[in-house]
Amino acid sequence: MSKKTVTQDLAVGSPMKLILGFAVPLVFGLLFQQFYNMADTMIVGQTLGQDALAAVGATGSVNFLIMGFCIGLSTGLVIPVAQQFGAGDEQALRQYAANAIWLSAAFSVLVTAAVALLCRPILQLMRTPENIFEDSYRYIFAIFLGIPATVFYNLLAGFIRSLGDSKTPVLILSGAATLNVGLDLLFILWFGWGVAGAAWATVLSQLLSGVACLLFIAKKMPVLHLRRQEFRPDRQAMKLLCAMGLPMGLQYSITAIGSVILQSSVNALGSMAVATAMKISQFFACPFEALGSTMATYSGQNIGARKLDRIHRGLRSAVLLGAIYSAAALAVIWPFGRYLPQLFISDADPRLCAMAFEVLLFNACFYFPLSLVNTIRFSVQGLGFSKLALLAGVCEMAARGAAGFVLVPAFGFSAVGFASPLAWLAADAFLIYANRRVMRQLRQTVAPTD
């Protein structure tokens, strides 16, 4: 296969250099994606007040539950594309891409219809406070209606990354992030749409990002130009794609269920503190997510090329990079993290800021286990073992659920800070075992080429 449209071939060259070079643009892309969410939170908090901010924060876990499934599904659907690129099979690559489009469209419609209808019952089950319930509903309902736009962007950006280009999605997201801020201000301050305006700004920005990805593929990636016969649904291709995509989507959702349980176990002030801390922590965790996405593509291409030794060397390089960044992030959060919650809280409530910092600092102390979760899990998924990665999500859910049902009632709010580290450690214990099992199996069944 001609690879002239690909900026990086991850099956050739130094694993450390390739992973770092691929991951750095992804970090910026994820930062811009976080900027979407942070811009909503900051603008809502500073312009509409603490109740509106609490309304958005109260939807954080359910937002992650549903949107995480959609993003995970999209990410999983592109893994076979990366594998076929590594194998050099252009026709199979396009066939998987076409069937991924069919599946993503079907899931988008089904999920959007289901969650839009169940939006109010979900918020009631989460015991959303009465004074912020309607704002929470208006915000999350708009976000859920935008699910097709989210899937549209993430699938097309995933196609681009699976062929080795991690830079273009970043450039597209940078423009979208800037647009998102402008639309936030326009819809909230000029049109007076309140918290719903922030949600519609995010949805519209995501949609335009997807359109930009489509135009880029049309102009710059002829290998993804689908022919009519390749667009026909194929049962076997769909079966494999579902085996990749569904476990990856469910993994995000299962992890989020634990967060929903945890958020429901604290009062309104505690819920707001947790939401604020998670926003900041997610910003610092972007490099871990970038390493994970990199390892999914890296492992997918290299297993397609049957280069088993490179997979192990690449994972070792990613773990080292995660350890270095974990130490650097803690060195920043420890002295300066107490001031960051003030960016989201208009009246800088000292008690609320202190609670948010407590959760943030405890998470930061365990960032290295988080880096292992991302690098090992996504590597396993890229190799085609999505079900094992799903089980790691079950471990996370169980740990967070235990924190919500047992630790928080027994020890109070301080136990909230231990919930995520406990989940990461539980997932790591399983993933380290799973990765060894996967590599042992591949060495027995795959004939290496290097």
Short mmCIF file of C-alpha atoms in Angstrom, two decimals:
data_model
loop_
_atom_site.label_atom_id
_atom_site.label_comp_id
_atom_site.label_asym_id
_atom_site.label_seq_id
_atom_site.Cartn_x
_atom_site.Cartn_y
_atom_site.Cartn_z
CA MET A 1 0.00 0.00 0.00
CA SER A 2 1.21 3.47 -0.76
CA LYS A 3 1.60 5.47 2.44
CA LYS A 4 2.20 8.83 0.83
CA THR A 5 -0.81 10.36 2.60
CA VAL A 6 0.42 9.32 6.05
CA THR A 7 2.61 11.59 8.10
CA GLN A 8 3.96 8.88 10.39
CA ASP A 9 4.46 5.14 9.92
CA LEU A 10 4.54 3.73 13.44
CA ALA A 11 5.81 0.33 12.33
CA VAL A 12 9.27 1.66 11.34
CA GLY A 13 11.81 3.65 13.37
CA SER A 14 12.58 4.35 17.03
CA PRO A 15 9.51 3.53 19.19
CA MET A 16 10.34 6.29 21.70
CA LYS A 17 10.68 8.98 19.02
CA LEU A 18 7.59 7.82 17.16
CA ILE A 19 5.42 7.61 20.28
CA LEU A 20 6.56 10.99 21.54
CA GLY A 21 6.14 12.59 18.12
CA PHE A 22 2.66 11.13 17.70
CA ALA A 23 1.54 11.82 21.27
CA VAL A 24 2.56 15.49 21.51
CA PRO A 25 0.04 16.69 18.90
CA LEU A 26 -2.58 14.51 20.58
CA VAL A 27 -1.85 16.22 23.89
CA PHE A 28 -2.62 19.58 22.33
CA GLY A 29 -5.74 18.13 20.72
CA LEU A 30 -6.99 16.83 24.05
CA LEU A 31 -6.15 20.13 25.70
CA PHE A 32 -8.31 21.90 23.14
CA GLN A 33 -11.04 19.35 23.76
CA GLN A 34 -10.79 20.02 27.48
CA PHE A 35 -10.90 23.69 26.64
CA TYR A 36 -14.37 23.07 25.24
CA ASN A 37 -15.53 21.81 28.61
CA MET A 38 -13.49 24.23 30.71
CA ALA A 39 -14.68 27.20 28.68
CA ASP A 40 -18.29 26.18 29.32
CA THR A 41 -17.62 25.81 33.04
CA MET A 42 -15.61 29.02 33.44
CA ILE A 43 -17.98 31.20 31.42
CA VAL A 44 -21.06 29.72 33.11
CA GLY A 45 -19.52 30.16 36.57
CA GLN A 46 -18.37 33.72 35.96
CA THR A 47 -21.47 34.98 34.11
CA LEU A 48 -24.43 32.99 35.44
CA GLY A 49 -23.38 32.33 39.04
CA GLN A 50 -22.78 29.43 41.39
CA ASP A 51 -26.16 27.73 40.93
CA ALA A 52 -25.69 27.57 37.16
CA LEU A 53 -22.17 26.26 37.68
CA ALA A 54 -23.50 23.61 40.05
CA ALA A 55 -26.12 22.66 37.44
CA VAL A 56 -23.43 22.00 34.83
CA GLY A 57 -21.22 20.23 37.37
CA ALA A 58 -24.06 17.96 38.47
CA THR A 59 -24.24 16.54 34.93
CA GLY A 60 -20.52 15.72 34.75
CA SER A 61 -20.74 12.03 35.58
CA VAL A 62 -23.76 11.24 33.41
CA ASN A 63 -22.17 13.30 30.61
CA PHE A 64 -19.07 11.12 30.87
CA LEU A 65 -21.25 8.00 31.06
CA ILE A 66 -23.02 8.62 27.75
CA MET A 67 -20.50 10.68 25.79
CA GLY A 68 -17.70 8.39 26.99
CA PHE A 69 -19.52 5.46 25.40
CA CYS A 70 -19.86 7.34 22.12
CA ILE A 71 -16.22 8.44 22.07
CA GLY A 72 -15.00 4.99 23.12
CA LEU A 73 -17.15 3.36 20.44
CA SER A 74 -15.72 5.68 17.77
CA THR A 75 -12.17 5.02 18.96
CA GLY A 76 -12.69 1.26 18.90
CA LEU A 77 -14.23 1.28 15.43
CA VAL A 78 -11.05 2.71 13.87
CA ILE A 79 -8.67 0.10 15.34
CA PRO A 80 -9.21 -2.36 12.44
CA VAL A 81 -8.39 0.49 10.05
CA ALA A 82 -5.02 0.96 11.78
CA GLN A 83 -4.44 -2.81 11.75
CA GLN A 84 -5.16 -3.08 8.02
CA PHE A 85 -2.91 -0.12 7.32
CA GLY A 86 -0.10 -1.91 9.12
CA ALA A 87 -0.87 -5.07 7.14
CA GLY A 88 -0.80 -3.14 3.86
CA ASP A 89 -4.35 -4.16 2.81
CA GLU A 90 -5.92 -1.06 1.27
CA GLN A 91 -9.19 -2.69 0.20
CA ALA A 92 -9.84 -4.16 3.65
CA LEU A 93 -8.98 -0.79 5.21
CA ARG A 94 -11.72 0.94 3.20
CA GLN A 95 -14.19 -1.86 3.84
CA TYR A 96 -13.76 -1.52 7.59
CA ALA A 97 -13.99 2.27 7.33
CA ALA A 98 -17.28 2.03 5.41
CA ASN A 99 -18.84 -0.41 7.86
CA ALA A 100 -17.63 1.72 10.79
CA ILE A 101 -19.59 4.62 9.28
CA TRP A 102 -22.75 2.49 9.07
CA LEU A 103 -22.40 1.31 12.65
CA SER A 104 -21.59 4.74 14.08
CA ALA A 105 -24.63 6.25 12.36
CA ALA A 106 -26.92 3.53 13.73
CA PHE A 107 -25.58 3.79 17.26
CA SER A 108 -25.78 7.60 17.16
CA VAL A 109 -29.49 7.54 16.37
CA LEU A 110 -30.31 4.83 18.92
CA VAL A 111 -28.31 6.34 21.78
CA THR A 112 -29.56 9.88 21.11
CA ALA A 113 -33.19 8.77 21.14
CA ALA A 114 -32.78 6.70 24.29
CA VAL A 115 -30.94 9.23 26.45
CA ALA A 116 -33.07 12.17 25.30
CA LEU A 117 -36.17 10.34 26.50
CA LEU A 118 -34.54 9.22 29.76
CA CYS A 119 -32.81 12.50 30.58
CA ARG A 120 -35.10 13.55 33.45
CA PRO A 121 -35.27 10.10 35.11
CA ILE A 122 -31.47 9.88 34.99
CA LEU A 123 -31.07 13.21 36.76
CA GLN A 124 -33.68 12.16 39.33
CA LEU A 125 -31.83 8.90 40.00
CA MET A 126 -28.67 10.95 40.60
CA ARG A 127 -30.59 12.99 43.21
CA THR A 128 -29.87 16.26 41.43
CA PRO A 129 -30.79 19.11 43.83
CA GLU A 130 -34.16 20.71 43.12
CA ASN A 131 -32.82 24.25 42.82
CA ILE A 132 -30.53 23.33 39.92
CA PHE A 133 -32.55 20.50 38.35
CA GLU A 134 -34.06 22.42 35.43
CA ASP A 135 -30.76 24.03 34.44
CA SER A 136 -29.06 20.65 34.63
CA TYR A 137 -31.76 19.18 32.40
CA ARG A 138 -31.54 21.97 29.81
CA TYR A 139 -27.75 21.64 29.65
CA ILE A 140 -27.45 17.86 29.39
CA PHE A 141 -30.46 17.51 27.06
CA ALA A 142 -28.76 19.79 24.52
CA ILE A 143 -25.48 17.90 24.91
CA PHE A 144 -27.27 14.59 24.30
CA LEU A 145 -29.00 15.91 21.19
CA GLY A 146 -25.51 16.63 19.88
CA ILE A 147 -24.36 12.99 20.15
CA PRO A 148 -24.36 12.50 16.34
CA ALA A 149 -22.03 15.50 15.99
CA THR A 150 -19.68 14.07 18.63
CA VAL A 151 -19.57 10.65 16.96
CA PHE A 152 -19.17 12.28 13.52
CA TYR A 153 -16.07 14.19 14.60
CA ASN A 154 -14.47 11.42 16.68
CA LEU A 155 -14.89 8.76 13.99
CA LEU A 156 -13.39 10.90 11.22
CA ALA A 157 -10.58 12.20 13.43
CA GLY A 158 -9.92 8.56 14.39
CA PHE A 159 -9.62 7.60 10.72
CA ILE A 160 -7.06 10.34 10.21
CA ARG A 161 -5.04 9.30 13.26
CA SER A 162 -5.20 5.60 12.37
CA LEU A 163 -3.26 6.40 9.21
CA GLY A 164 -0.56 8.15 11.20
CA ASP A 165 -1.62 11.80 11.12
CA SER A 166 -2.05 13.10 14.66
CA LYS A 167 -1.52 16.76 13.76
CA THR A 168 -4.50 17.58 11.55
CA PRO A 169 -7.17 16.81 14.19
CA VAL A 170 -5.30 19.17 16.53
CA LEU A 171 -5.39 22.02 14.04
CA ILE A 172 -9.09 21.44 13.49
CA LEU A 173 -9.82 21.34 17.22
CA SER A 174 -7.83 24.51 17.85
CA GLY A 175 -10.13 26.41 15.54
CA ALA A 176 -13.18 24.74 17.05
CA ALA A 177 -12.07 25.60 20.59
CA THR A 178 -11.73 29.24 19.67
CA LEU A 179 -15.14 29.15 18.02
CA ASN A 180 -16.61 27.47 21.08
CA VAL A 181 -15.57 30.33 23.35
CA GLY A 182 -17.05 32.88 20.99
CA LEU A 183 -20.31 30.95 20.72
CA ASP A 184 -20.46 30.57 24.52
CA LEU A 185 -20.36 34.31 24.94
CA LEU A 186 -22.77 34.90 22.06
CA PHE A 187 -25.39 32.38 23.20
CA ILE A 188 -25.16 33.19 26.93
CA LEU A 189 -24.63 36.96 27.01
CA TRP A 190 -26.25 38.09 23.74
CA PHE A 191 -29.02 35.56 23.18
CA GLY A 192 -29.63 34.90 26.89
CA TRP A 193 -29.91 31.13 26.51
CA GLY A 194 -28.36 30.43 29.92
CA VAL A 195 -26.64 27.10 30.52
CA ALA A 196 -28.25 25.62 27.39
CA GLY A 197 -26.30 28.18 25.36
CA ALA A 198 -23.02 26.71 26.60
CA ALA A 199 -24.18 23.24 25.56
CA TRP A 200 -25.26 24.32 22.08
CA ALA A 201 -21.94 26.10 21.60
CA THR A 202 -20.13 22.82 22.28
CA VAL A 203 -22.40 20.84 19.96
CA LEU A 204 -22.05 23.27 17.07
CA SER A 205 -18.27 23.39 17.48
CA GLN A 206 -18.10 19.59 17.41
CA LEU A 207 -20.21 19.46 14.26
CA LEU A 208 -18.01 21.94 12.43
CA SER A 209 -14.92 19.98 13.54
CA GLY A 210 -16.39 16.89 11.91
CA VAL A 211 -17.09 18.78 8.70
CA ALA A 212 -13.48 20.01 8.64
CA CYS A 213 -12.20 16.42 9.07
CA LEU A 214 -14.42 15.27 6.21
CA LEU A 215 -13.06 17.98 3.92
CA PHE A 216 -9.48 17.06 4.85
CA ILE A 217 -10.09 13.38 4.07
CA ALA A 218 -11.70 14.31 0.75
CA LYS A 219 -8.71 16.43 -0.29
CA LYS A 220 -5.69 14.78 1.33
CA MET A 221 -6.43 11.11 2.01
CA PRO A 222 -7.41 9.27 -1.19
CA VAL A 223 -6.81 5.94 0.53
CA LEU A 224 -10.05 6.63 2.45
CA HIS A 225 -12.09 7.51 -0.65
CA LEU A 226 -14.70 4.77 -0.53
CA ARG A 227 -16.01 3.06 -3.65
CA ARG A 228 -19.63 2.08 -4.08
CA GLN A 229 -19.05 -1.64 -3.63
CA GLU A 230 -17.00 -1.00 -0.48
CA PHE A 231 -19.88 0.94 1.04
CA ARG A 232 -22.12 -2.11 1.14
CA PRO A 233 -22.70 -3.39 4.69
CA ASP A 234 -20.68 -6.52 5.41
CA ARG A 235 -21.77 -8.80 8.25
CA GLN A 236 -18.32 -10.15 9.07
CA ALA A 237 -16.73 -6.71 9.06
CA MET A 238 -19.48 -5.37 11.30
CA LYS A 239 -19.07 -8.29 13.67
CA LEU A 240 -15.37 -7.56 14.10
CA LEU A 241 -15.97 -3.81 14.40
CA CYS A 242 -18.57 -4.38 17.12
CA ALA A 243 -16.13 -6.67 18.92
CA MET A 244 -13.67 -3.76 18.94
CA GLY A 245 -15.96 -0.77 19.39
CA LEU A 246 -18.61 -1.93 21.86
CA PRO A 247 -16.22 -3.12 24.60
CA MET A 248 -14.28 0.13 24.27
CA GLY A 249 -17.45 2.21 24.56
CA LEU A 250 -18.77 0.12 27.44
CA GLN A 251 -15.42 0.40 29.17
CA TYR A 252 -15.82 4.20 29.36
CA SER A 253 -19.43 3.87 30.51
CA ILE A 254 -18.73 1.23 33.13
CA THR A 255 -15.97 3.41 34.56
CA ALA A 256 -18.37 6.35 34.58
CA ILE A 257 -21.03 4.39 36.48
CA GLY A 258 -18.64 4.35 39.42
CA SER A 259 -18.31 8.13 39.10
CA VAL A 260 -22.10 8.51 39.06
CA ILE A 261 -22.37 6.44 42.25
CA LEU A 262 -19.61 8.49 43.85
CA GLN A 263 -21.15 11.83 42.85
CA SER A 264 -24.53 10.72 44.16
CA SER A 265 -23.01 9.89 47.55
CA VAL A 266 -22.03 13.47 48.43
CA ASN A 267 -24.13 16.54 49.03
CA ALA A 268 -24.57 19.44 46.57
CA LEU A 269 -21.47 21.31 47.79
CA GLY A 270 -19.40 18.13 47.71
CA SER A 271 -20.68 17.29 44.25
CA MET A 272 -19.66 20.71 43.01
CA ALA A 273 -16.20 20.37 44.57
CA VAL A 274 -15.72 16.96 42.96
CA ALA A 275 -16.86 18.28 39.58
CA THR A 276 -14.46 21.23 39.81
CA ALA A 277 -11.55 19.01 40.84
CA MET A 278 -12.30 16.56 38.03
CA LYS A 279 -12.33 19.35 35.46
CA ILE A 280 -8.85 20.43 36.54
CA SER A 281 -7.59 16.87 36.89
CA GLN A 282 -8.82 15.99 33.40
CA PHE A 283 -6.80 18.90 32.06
CA PHE A 284 -3.63 17.57 33.70
CA ALA A 285 -4.46 14.02 32.57
CA CYS A 286 -4.50 14.90 28.86
CA PRO A 287 -0.95 13.52 28.29
CA PHE A 288 -2.05 10.16 29.73
CA GLU A 289 -5.00 10.04 27.34
CA ALA A 290 -2.69 11.02 24.49
CA LEU A 291 -0.30 8.19 25.36
CA GLY A 292 -3.25 5.80 25.44
CA SER A 293 -4.56 6.86 22.03
CA THR A 294 -1.03 6.68 20.66
CA MET A 295 -0.58 3.14 21.94
CA ALA A 296 -3.87 2.04 20.36
CA THR A 297 -2.68 3.21 16.93
CA TYR A 298 0.92 2.10 17.51
CA SER A 299 -0.09 -1.39 18.64
CA GLY A 300 -2.70 -1.69 15.90
CA GLN A 301 -0.25 -0.84 13.13
CA ASN A 302 2.50 -3.04 14.54
CA ILE A 303 0.31 -6.09 15.09
CA GLY A 304 -0.90 -5.63 11.52
CA ALA A 305 2.74 -5.58 10.43
CA ARG A 306 3.40 -8.59 12.76
CA LYS A 307 6.18 -6.77 14.63
CA LEU A 308 5.75 -8.12 18.15
CA ASP A 309 9.08 -6.93 19.57
CA ARG A 310 8.23 -3.32 18.67
CA ILE A 311 4.98 -3.55 20.62
CA HIS A 312 6.80 -4.42 23.85
CA ARG A 313 9.46 -1.74 23.27
CA GLY A 314 6.80 0.84 22.51
CA LEU A 315 4.83 0.07 25.66
CA ARG A 316 8.00 0.34 27.74
CA SER A 317 8.73 3.77 26.19
CA ALA A 318 5.16 4.95 26.86
CA VAL A 319 5.38 3.86 30.53
CA LEU A 320 8.62 5.81 30.94
CA LEU A 321 7.08 8.93 29.40
CA GLY A 322 4.07 8.56 31.70
CA ALA A 323 6.28 8.31 34.79
CA ILE A 324 8.22 11.46 33.86
CA TYR A 325 5.07 13.47 33.26
CA SER A 326 3.40 12.17 36.44
CA ALA A 327 6.24 13.56 38.54
CA ALA A 328 6.15 16.88 36.68
CA ALA A 329 2.38 17.27 37.11
CA LEU A 330 2.56 16.60 40.85
CA ALA A 331 5.38 19.17 41.14
CA VAL A 332 3.00 21.78 39.68
CA ILE A 333 -0.21 20.80 41.48
CA TRP A 334 1.29 20.50 44.97
CA PRO A 335 2.25 24.18 45.35
CA PHE A 336 -0.18 25.83 42.92
CA GLY A 337 -3.23 23.57 42.75
CA ARG A 338 -5.06 25.31 45.59
CA TYR A 339 -5.51 28.40 43.39
CA LEU A 340 -6.91 26.62 40.31
CA PRO A 341 -10.51 26.10 41.58
CA GLN A 342 -10.89 29.88 41.74
CA LEU A 343 -10.95 29.91 37.93
CA PHE A 344 -14.32 28.15 38.04
CA ILE A 345 -15.95 29.67 41.12
CA SER A 346 -17.14 33.25 40.83
CA ASP A 347 -17.17 34.07 44.56
CA ALA A 348 -14.11 31.89 45.34
CA ASP A 349 -15.86 30.14 48.26
CA PRO A 350 -12.89 29.15 50.51
CA ARG A 351 -14.52 25.95 51.74
CA LEU A 352 -15.42 24.82 48.23
CA CYS A 353 -11.95 25.63 46.90
CA ALA A 354 -10.32 23.70 49.75
CA MET A 355 -12.50 20.64 49.10
CA ALA A 356 -11.72 20.73 45.38
CA PHE A 357 -7.98 21.03 46.05
CA GLU A 358 -8.09 18.08 48.44
CA VAL A 359 -9.51 15.82 45.71
CA LEU A 360 -7.17 17.24 43.05
CA LEU A 361 -4.01 16.75 45.12
CA PHE A 362 -4.86 13.21 46.10
CA ASN A 363 -5.47 12.32 42.46
CA ALA A 364 -2.17 13.92 41.44
CA CYS A 365 -0.26 11.74 43.90
CA PHE A 366 -1.49 8.71 41.95
CA TYR A 367 -1.02 9.94 38.39
CA PHE A 368 1.52 7.24 37.56
CA PRO A 369 -1.03 4.43 38.13
CA LEU A 370 -3.38 6.44 35.89
CA SER A 371 -0.70 6.55 33.18
CA LEU A 372 -0.40 2.76 33.37
CA VAL A 373 -4.17 2.37 33.00
CA ASN A 374 -4.14 4.35 29.77
CA THR A 375 -0.98 2.99 28.16
CA ILE A 376 -1.57 -0.70 28.91
CA ARG A 377 -5.32 -0.72 28.33
CA PHE A 378 -5.17 1.04 24.96
CA SER A 379 -2.25 -1.12 23.87
CA VAL A 380 -4.28 -4.24 24.64
CA GLN A 381 -7.21 -2.79 22.71
CA GLY A 382 -5.03 -1.93 19.73
CA LEU A 383 -3.92 -5.55 19.64
CA GLY A 384 -7.56 -6.61 19.33
CA PHE A 385 -8.30 -7.77 22.89
CA SER A 386 -11.03 -5.28 23.75
CA LYS A 387 -12.86 -7.61 26.12
CA LEU A 388 -9.89 -7.73 28.49
CA ALA A 389 -9.76 -3.93 28.48
CA LEU A 390 -13.48 -3.91 29.30
CA LEU A 391 -12.85 -6.03 32.38
CA ALA A 392 -10.38 -3.40 33.57
CA GLY A 393 -13.26 -0.90 33.37
CA VAL A 394 -15.32 -3.23 35.56
CA CYS A 395 -12.50 -3.17 38.13
CA GLU A 396 -12.58 0.63 38.09
CA MET A 397 -16.35 0.73 38.49
CA ALA A 398 -16.25 -1.68 41.42
CA ALA A 399 -13.58 0.37 43.18
CA ARG A 400 -15.43 3.67 42.71
CA GLY A 401 -18.68 2.05 43.74
CA ALA A 402 -17.05 0.76 46.92
CA ALA A 403 -15.78 4.26 47.67
CA GLY A 404 -19.26 5.72 47.18
CA PHE A 405 -21.21 3.10 49.13
CA VAL A 406 -18.70 2.27 51.87
CA LEU A 407 -15.84 4.74 52.28
CA VAL A 408 -17.73 8.04 51.90
CA PRO A 409 -20.47 7.12 54.43
CA ALA A 410 -17.80 5.88 56.86
CA PHE A 411 -15.13 8.58 56.49
CA GLY A 412 -16.91 11.54 54.91
CA PHE A 413 -15.79 13.74 52.04
CA SER A 414 -12.09 12.95 52.47
CA ALA A 415 -12.76 9.44 51.14
CA VAL A 416 -13.85 10.95 47.82
CA GLY A 417 -10.25 11.84 47.03
CA PHE A 418 -9.23 8.19 47.34
CA ALA A 419 -11.93 6.90 44.94
CA SER A 420 -10.11 7.50 41.64
CA PRO A 421 -6.68 6.28 42.86
CA LEU A 422 -8.34 3.14 44.21
CA ALA A 423 -9.99 2.60 40.82
CA TRP A 424 -6.70 3.09 38.94
CA LEU A 425 -4.83 0.67 41.20
CA ALA A 426 -7.56 -1.96 40.78
CA ALA A 427 -7.47 -1.59 36.99
CA ASP A 428 -3.66 -1.75 36.93
CA ALA A 429 -3.61 -5.00 38.89
CA PHE A 430 -5.76 -6.61 36.22
CA LEU A 431 -4.17 -4.91 33.18
CA ILE A 432 -0.61 -5.91 34.03
CA TYR A 433 -1.74 -9.53 34.18
CA ALA A 434 -3.85 -9.16 31.02
CA ASN A 435 -1.00 -7.62 29.01
CA ARG A 436 1.34 -10.47 29.92
CA ARG A 437 -1.30 -13.00 28.92
CA VAL A 438 -1.93 -11.23 25.59
CA MET A 439 1.75 -11.01 24.65
CA ARG A 440 2.30 -14.66 25.57
CA GLN A 441 -0.61 -15.66 23.35
CA LEU A 442 0.56 -13.51 20.44
CA ARG A 443 4.06 -14.96 20.58
CA GLN A 444 2.52 -18.40 20.17
CA THR A 445 0.12 -17.50 17.34
CA VAL A 446 1.73 -14.65 15.36
CA ALA A 447 4.87 -15.18 13.31
CA PRO A 448 7.03 -12.05 13.85
CA THR A 449 8.66 -10.22 10.95
CA ASP A 450 11.51 -8.59 12.88
#
